PDB file of C-alpha atoms in Angstrom:
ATOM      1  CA  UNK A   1     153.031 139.317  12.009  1.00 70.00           C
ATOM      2  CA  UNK A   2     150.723 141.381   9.353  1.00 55.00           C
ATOM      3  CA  UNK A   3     150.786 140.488   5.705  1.00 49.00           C
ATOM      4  CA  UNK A   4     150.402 143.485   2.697  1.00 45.00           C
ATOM      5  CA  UNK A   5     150.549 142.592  -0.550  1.00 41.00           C
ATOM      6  CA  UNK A   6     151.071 146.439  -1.799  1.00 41.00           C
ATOM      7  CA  UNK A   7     154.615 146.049  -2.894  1.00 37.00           C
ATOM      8  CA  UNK A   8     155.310 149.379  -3.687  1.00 36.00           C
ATOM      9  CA  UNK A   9     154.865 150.249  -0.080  1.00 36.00           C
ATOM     10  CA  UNK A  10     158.428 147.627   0.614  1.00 37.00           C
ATOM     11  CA  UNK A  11     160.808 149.716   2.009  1.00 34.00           C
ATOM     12  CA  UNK A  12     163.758 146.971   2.528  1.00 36.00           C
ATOM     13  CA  UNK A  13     164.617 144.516   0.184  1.00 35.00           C
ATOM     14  CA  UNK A  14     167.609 142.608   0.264  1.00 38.00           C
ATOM     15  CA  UNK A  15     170.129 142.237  -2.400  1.00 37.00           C
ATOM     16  CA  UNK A  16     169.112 138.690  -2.941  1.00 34.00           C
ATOM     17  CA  UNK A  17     165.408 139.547  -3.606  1.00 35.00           C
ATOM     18  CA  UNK A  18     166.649 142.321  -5.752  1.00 38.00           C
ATOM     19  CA  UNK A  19     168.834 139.881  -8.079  1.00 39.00           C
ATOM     20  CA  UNK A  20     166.486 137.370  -8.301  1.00 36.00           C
ATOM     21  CA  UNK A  21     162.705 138.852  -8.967  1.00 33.00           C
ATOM     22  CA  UNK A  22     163.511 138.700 -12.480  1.00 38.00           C
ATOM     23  CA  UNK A  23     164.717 135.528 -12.780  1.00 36.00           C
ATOM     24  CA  UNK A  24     162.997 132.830 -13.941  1.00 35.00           C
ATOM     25  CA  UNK A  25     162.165 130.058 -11.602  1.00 34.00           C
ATOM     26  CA  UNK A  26     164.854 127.845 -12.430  1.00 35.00           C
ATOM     27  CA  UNK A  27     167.566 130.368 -12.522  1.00 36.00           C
ATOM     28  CA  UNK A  28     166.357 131.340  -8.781  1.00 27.00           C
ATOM     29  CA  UNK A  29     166.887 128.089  -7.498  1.00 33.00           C
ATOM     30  CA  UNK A  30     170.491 128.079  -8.978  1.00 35.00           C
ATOM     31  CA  UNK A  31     171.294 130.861  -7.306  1.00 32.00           C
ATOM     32  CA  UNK A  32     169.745 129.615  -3.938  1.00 34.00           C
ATOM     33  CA  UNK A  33     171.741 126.808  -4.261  1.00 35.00           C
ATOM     34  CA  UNK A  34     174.598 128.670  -3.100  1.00 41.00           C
ATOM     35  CA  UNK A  35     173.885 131.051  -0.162  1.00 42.00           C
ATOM     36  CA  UNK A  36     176.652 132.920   1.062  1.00 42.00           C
ATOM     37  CA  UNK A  37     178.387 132.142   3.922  1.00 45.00           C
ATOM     38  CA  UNK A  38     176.996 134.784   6.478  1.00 42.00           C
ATOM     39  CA  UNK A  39     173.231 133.890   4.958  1.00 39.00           C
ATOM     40  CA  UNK A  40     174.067 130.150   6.370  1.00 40.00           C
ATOM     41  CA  UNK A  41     174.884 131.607   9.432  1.00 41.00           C
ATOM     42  CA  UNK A  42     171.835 134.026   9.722  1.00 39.00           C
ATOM     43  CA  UNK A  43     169.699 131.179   8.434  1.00 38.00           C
ATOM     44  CA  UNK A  44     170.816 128.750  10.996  1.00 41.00           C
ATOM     45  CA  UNK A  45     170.825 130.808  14.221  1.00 42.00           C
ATOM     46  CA  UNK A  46     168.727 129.218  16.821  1.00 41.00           C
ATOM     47  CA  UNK A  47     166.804 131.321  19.415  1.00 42.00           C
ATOM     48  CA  UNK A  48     167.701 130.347  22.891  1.00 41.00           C
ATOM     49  CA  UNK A  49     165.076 129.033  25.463  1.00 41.00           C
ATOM     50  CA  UNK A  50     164.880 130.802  28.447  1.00 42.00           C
ATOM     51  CA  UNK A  51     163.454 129.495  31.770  1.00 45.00           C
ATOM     52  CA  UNK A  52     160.026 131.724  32.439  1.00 46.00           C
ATOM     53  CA  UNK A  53     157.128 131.439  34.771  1.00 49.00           C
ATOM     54  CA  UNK A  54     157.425 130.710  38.723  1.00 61.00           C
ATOM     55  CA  UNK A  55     160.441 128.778  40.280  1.00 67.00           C
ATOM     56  CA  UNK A  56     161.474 127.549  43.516  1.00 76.00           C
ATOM     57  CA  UNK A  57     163.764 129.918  45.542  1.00 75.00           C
ATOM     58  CA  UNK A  58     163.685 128.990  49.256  1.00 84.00           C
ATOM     59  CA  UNK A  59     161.370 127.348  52.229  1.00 90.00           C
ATOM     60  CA  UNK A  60     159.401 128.216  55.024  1.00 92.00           C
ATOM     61  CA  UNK A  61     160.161 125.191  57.671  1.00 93.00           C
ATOM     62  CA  UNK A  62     157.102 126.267  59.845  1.00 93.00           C
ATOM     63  CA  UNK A  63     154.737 126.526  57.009  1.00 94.00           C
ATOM     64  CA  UNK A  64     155.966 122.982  55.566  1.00 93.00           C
ATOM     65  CA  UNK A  65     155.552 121.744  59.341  1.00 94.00           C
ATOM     66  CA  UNK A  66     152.184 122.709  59.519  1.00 93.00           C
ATOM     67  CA  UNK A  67     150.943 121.397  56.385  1.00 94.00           C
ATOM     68  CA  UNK A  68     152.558 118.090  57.187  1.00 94.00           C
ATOM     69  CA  UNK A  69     155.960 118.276  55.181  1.00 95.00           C
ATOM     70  CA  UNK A  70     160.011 118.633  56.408  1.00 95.00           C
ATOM     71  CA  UNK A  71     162.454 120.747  54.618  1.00 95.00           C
ATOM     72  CA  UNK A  72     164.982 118.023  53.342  1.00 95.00           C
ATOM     73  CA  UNK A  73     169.006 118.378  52.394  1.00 93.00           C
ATOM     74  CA  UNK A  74     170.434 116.078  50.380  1.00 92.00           C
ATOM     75  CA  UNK A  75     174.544 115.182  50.557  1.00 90.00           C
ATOM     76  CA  UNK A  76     174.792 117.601  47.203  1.00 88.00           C
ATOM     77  CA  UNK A  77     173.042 120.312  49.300  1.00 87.00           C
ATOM     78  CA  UNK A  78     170.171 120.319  47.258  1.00 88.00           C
ATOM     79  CA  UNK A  79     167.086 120.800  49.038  1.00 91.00           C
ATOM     80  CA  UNK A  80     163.227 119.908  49.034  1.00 94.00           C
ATOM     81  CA  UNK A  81     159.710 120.071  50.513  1.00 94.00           C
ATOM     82  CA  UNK A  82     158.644 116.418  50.936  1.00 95.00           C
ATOM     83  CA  UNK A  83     155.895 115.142  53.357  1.00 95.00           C
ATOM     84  CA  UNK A  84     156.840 113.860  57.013  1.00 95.00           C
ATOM     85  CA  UNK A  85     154.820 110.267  56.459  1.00 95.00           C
ATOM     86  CA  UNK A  86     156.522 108.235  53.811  1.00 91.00           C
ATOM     87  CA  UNK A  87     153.057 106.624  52.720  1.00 92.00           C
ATOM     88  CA  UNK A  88     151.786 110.069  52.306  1.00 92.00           C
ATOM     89  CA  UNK A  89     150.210 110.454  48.838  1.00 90.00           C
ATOM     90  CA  UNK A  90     151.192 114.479  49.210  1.00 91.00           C
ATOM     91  CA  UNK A  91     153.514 115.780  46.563  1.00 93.00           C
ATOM     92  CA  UNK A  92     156.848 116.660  46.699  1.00 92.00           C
ATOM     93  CA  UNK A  93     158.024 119.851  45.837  1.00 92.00           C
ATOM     94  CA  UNK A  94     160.581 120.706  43.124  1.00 88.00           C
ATOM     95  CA  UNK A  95     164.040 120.121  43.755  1.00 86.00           C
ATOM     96  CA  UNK A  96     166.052 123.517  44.971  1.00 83.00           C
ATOM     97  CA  UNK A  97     169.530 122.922  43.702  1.00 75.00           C
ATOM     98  CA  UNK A  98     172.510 124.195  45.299  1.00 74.00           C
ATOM     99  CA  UNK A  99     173.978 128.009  44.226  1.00 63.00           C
ATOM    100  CA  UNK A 100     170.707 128.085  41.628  1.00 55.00           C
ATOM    101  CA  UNK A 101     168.921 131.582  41.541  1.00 57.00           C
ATOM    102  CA  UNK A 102     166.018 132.384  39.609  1.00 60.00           C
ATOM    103  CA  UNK A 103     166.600 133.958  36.135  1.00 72.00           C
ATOM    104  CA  UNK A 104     165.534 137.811  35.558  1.00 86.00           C
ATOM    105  CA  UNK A 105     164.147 137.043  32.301  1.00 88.00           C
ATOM    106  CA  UNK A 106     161.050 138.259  29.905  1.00 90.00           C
ATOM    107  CA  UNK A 107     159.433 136.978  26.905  1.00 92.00           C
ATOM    108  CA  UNK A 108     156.373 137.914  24.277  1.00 93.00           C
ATOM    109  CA  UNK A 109     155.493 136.489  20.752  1.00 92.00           C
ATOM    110  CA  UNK A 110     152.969 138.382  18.799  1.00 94.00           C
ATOM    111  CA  UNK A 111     150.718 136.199  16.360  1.00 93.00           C
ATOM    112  CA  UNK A 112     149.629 137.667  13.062  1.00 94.00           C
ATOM    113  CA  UNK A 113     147.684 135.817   9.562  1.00 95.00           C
ATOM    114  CA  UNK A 114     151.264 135.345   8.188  1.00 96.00           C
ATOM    115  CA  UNK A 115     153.621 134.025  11.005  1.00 95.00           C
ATOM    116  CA  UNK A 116     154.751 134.142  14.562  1.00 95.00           C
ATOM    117  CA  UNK A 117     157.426 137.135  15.551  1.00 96.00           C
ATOM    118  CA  UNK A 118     158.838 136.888  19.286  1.00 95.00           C
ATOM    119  CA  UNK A 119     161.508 138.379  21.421  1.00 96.00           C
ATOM    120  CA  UNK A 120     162.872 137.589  24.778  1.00 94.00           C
ATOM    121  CA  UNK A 121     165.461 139.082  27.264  1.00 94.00           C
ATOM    122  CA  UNK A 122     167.554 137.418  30.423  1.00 91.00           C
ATOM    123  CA  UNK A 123     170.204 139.476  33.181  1.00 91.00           C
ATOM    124  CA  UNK A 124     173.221 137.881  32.513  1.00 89.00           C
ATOM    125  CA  UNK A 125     175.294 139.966  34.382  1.00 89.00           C
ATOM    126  CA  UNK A 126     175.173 143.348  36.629  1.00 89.00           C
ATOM    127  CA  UNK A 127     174.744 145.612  34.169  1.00 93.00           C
ATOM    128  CA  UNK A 128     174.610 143.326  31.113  1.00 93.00           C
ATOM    129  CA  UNK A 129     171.803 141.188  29.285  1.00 94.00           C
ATOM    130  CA  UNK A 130     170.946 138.820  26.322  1.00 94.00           C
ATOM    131  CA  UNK A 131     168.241 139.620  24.012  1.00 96.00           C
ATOM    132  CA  UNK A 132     167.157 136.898  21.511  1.00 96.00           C
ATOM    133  CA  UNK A 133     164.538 137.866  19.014  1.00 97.00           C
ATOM    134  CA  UNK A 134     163.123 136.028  15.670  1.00 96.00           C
ATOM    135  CA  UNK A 135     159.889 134.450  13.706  1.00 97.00           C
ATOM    136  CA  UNK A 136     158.048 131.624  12.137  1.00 96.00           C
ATOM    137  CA  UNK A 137     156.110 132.287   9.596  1.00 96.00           C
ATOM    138  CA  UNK A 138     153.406 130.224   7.327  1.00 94.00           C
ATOM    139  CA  UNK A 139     155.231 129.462   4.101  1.00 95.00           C
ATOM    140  CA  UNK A 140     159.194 129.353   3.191  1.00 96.00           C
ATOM    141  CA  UNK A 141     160.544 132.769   3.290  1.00 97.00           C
ATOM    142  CA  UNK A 142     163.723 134.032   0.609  1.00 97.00           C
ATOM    143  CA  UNK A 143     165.031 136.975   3.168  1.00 97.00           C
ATOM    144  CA  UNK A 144     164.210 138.850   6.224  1.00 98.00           C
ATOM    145  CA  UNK A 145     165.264 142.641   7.360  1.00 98.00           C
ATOM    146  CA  UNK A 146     165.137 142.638  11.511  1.00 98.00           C
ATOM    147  CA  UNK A 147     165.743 145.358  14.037  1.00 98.00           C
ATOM    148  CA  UNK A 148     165.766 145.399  17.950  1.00 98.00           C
ATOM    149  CA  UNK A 149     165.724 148.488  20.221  1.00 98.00           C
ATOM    150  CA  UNK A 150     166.823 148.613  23.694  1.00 98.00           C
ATOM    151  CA  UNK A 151     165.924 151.028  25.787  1.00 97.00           C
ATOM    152  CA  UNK A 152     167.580 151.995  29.589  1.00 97.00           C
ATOM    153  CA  UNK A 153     168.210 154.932  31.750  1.00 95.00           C
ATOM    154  CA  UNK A 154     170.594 156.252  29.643  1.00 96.00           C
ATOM    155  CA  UNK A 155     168.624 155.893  26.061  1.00 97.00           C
ATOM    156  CA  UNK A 156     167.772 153.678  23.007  1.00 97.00           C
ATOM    157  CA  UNK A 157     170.060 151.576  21.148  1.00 97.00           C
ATOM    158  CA  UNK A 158     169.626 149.228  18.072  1.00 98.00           C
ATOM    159  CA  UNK A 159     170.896 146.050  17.185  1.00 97.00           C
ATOM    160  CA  UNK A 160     170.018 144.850  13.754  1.00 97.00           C
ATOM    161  CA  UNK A 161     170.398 141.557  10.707  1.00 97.00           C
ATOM    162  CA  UNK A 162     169.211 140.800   7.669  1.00 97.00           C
ATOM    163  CA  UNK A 163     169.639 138.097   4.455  1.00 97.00           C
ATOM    164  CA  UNK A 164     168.571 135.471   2.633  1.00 97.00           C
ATOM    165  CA  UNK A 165     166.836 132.657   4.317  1.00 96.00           C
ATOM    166  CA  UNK A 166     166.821 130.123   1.316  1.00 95.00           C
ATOM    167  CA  UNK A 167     163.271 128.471   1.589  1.00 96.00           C
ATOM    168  CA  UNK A 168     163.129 128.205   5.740  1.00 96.00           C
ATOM    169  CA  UNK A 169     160.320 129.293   7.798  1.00 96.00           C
ATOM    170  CA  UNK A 170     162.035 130.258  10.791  1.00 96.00           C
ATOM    171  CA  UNK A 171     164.817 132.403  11.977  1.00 97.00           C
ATOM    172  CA  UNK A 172     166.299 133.482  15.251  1.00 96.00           C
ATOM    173  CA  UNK A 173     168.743 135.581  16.839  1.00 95.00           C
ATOM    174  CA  UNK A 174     170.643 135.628  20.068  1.00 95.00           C
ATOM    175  CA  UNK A 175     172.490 139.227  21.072  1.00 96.00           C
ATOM    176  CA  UNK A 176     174.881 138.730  23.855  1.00 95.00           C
ATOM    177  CA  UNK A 177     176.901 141.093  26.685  1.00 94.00           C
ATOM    178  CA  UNK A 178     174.600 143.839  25.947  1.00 97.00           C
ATOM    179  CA  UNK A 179     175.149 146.546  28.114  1.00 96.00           C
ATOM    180  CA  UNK A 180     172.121 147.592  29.939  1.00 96.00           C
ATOM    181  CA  UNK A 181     171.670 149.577  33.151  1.00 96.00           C
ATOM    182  CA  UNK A 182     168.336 150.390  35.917  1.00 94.00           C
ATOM    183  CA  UNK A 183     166.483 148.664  33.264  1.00 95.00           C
ATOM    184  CA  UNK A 184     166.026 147.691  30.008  1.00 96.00           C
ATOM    185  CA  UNK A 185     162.663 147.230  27.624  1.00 97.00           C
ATOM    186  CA  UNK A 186     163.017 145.738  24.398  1.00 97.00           C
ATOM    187  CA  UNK A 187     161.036 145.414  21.420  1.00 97.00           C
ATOM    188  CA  UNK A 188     160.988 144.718  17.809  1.00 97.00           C
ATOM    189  CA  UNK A 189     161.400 148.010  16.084  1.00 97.00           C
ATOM    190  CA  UNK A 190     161.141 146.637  12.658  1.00 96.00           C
ATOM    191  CA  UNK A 191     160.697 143.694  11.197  1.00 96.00           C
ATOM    192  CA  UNK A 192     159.781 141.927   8.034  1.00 96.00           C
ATOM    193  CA  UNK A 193     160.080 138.775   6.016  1.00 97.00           C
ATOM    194  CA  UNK A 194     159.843 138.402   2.126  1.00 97.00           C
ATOM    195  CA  UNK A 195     158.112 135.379   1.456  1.00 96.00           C
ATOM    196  CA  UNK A 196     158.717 132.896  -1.660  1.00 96.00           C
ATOM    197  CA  UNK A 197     155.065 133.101  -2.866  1.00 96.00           C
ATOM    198  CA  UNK A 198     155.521 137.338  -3.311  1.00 96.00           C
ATOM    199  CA  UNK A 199     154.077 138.157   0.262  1.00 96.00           C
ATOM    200  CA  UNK A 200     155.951 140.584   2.307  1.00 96.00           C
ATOM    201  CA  UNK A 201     154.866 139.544   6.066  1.00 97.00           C
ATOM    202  CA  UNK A 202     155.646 142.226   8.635  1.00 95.00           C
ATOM    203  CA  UNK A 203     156.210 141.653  12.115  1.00 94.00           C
ATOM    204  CA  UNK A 204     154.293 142.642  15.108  1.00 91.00           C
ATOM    205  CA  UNK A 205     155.916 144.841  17.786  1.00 94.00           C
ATOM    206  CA  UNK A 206     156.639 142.276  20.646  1.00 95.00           C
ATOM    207  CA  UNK A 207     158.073 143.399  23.443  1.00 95.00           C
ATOM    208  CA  UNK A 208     159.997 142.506  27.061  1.00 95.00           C
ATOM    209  CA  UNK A 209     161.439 144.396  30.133  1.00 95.00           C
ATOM    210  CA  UNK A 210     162.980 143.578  32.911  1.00 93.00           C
ATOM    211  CA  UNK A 211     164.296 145.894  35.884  1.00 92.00           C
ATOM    212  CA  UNK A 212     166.987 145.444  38.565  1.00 89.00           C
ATOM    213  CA  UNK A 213     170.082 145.961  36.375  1.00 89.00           C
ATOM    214  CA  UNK A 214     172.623 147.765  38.257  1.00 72.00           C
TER     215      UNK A 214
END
């Protein structure tokens, strides 16, 4: 995320920034006090952690044979790579459970001088995925303006939030059943956060794709 402190340039600015600039300090904190009900539910959406990097999704008996390990299936059908010799100091492999397939899932985070903004995006059906997007940022922030795009073969759509954040320093969002089809990409369109020391931090343009969506 990228700070500016030219305030004029501020092109989205919640009502609860609006009402409270000219307050003085202690009337602000009266009227944080009291966040609405749909700013405790912005404020307190968690992002969800999806699995990424490489994961087990089969065996090769004859290359495990030849390297001196058996393919393995437990009663739960489970399976694993462990070495034929007991006393052998060789590793096991990660445990293959039953039914599991690897996720089709994507995820960036952009750093900036005033915070942390990241996205991420997982198949959770055939044509249908779940995009979670948010930021932490380097002081407590009083609101936040965020917008998604998603992109597939048959355009670009938006998903958007925004309110007050009530002295946090992080905020996340998960979008579920979002219908996506071929592929999707998906990036942060705009973003920014309005922080309590007067700094308006802007977010980066993370940004995820992932293909195979029938």
């Amino acid at each position: 995320m990228t700070v500016t402190r030219n305030l004029t340039r501020r092109f989205i600015v919640s009502a609860v920034v609006a009402g409270t600039l000219g307050s003085s300090p202690a009337a602000f904190a009266a009227t944080a006090s009291q966040p609405s009900p749909a700013a405790k539910t912005a404020a307190a959406a968690q992002p969800q952690v999806l699995q990424r990097g490489m994961n087990v999704v089969g065996f090769n008996a004859a290359t495990a044979k030849a390297h001196g390990y058996k393919i393995v299936t437990y009663a739960n059908g489970d399976q694993q790579s462990v070495p034929v010799d007991p006393k052998s100091k060789l590793p096991k492999s990660p445990i293959l459970h039953r039914g599991m397939q690897p996720l089709n899932s994507d995820y960036d985070r952009v750093v900036g001088n005033c915070g942390v903004s990241w996205i991420s995006v997982r198949q959770t059906a055939a044509s249908q995925v779940q995009v979670g997007s948010g930021f932490t940022v380097s002081s407590p922030a009083i609101s936040y303006n965020w917008t998604i795009s998603l992109s597939d073969r048959n355009g670009t759509s938006h998903q958007s939030s925004s309110g007050g954040l009530w002295f946090k320093e992080s905020w996340g969002r998960v979008w579920n059943n979002l219908n996506q089809h071929g592929y999707t990409f998906d990036y942060v369109s705009s973003g920014l956060a309005e922080l309590a020391n007067g700094t308006v931090c802007y977010a980066g343009r993370p940004n995820v794709s992932i293909s195979g969506l029938s």
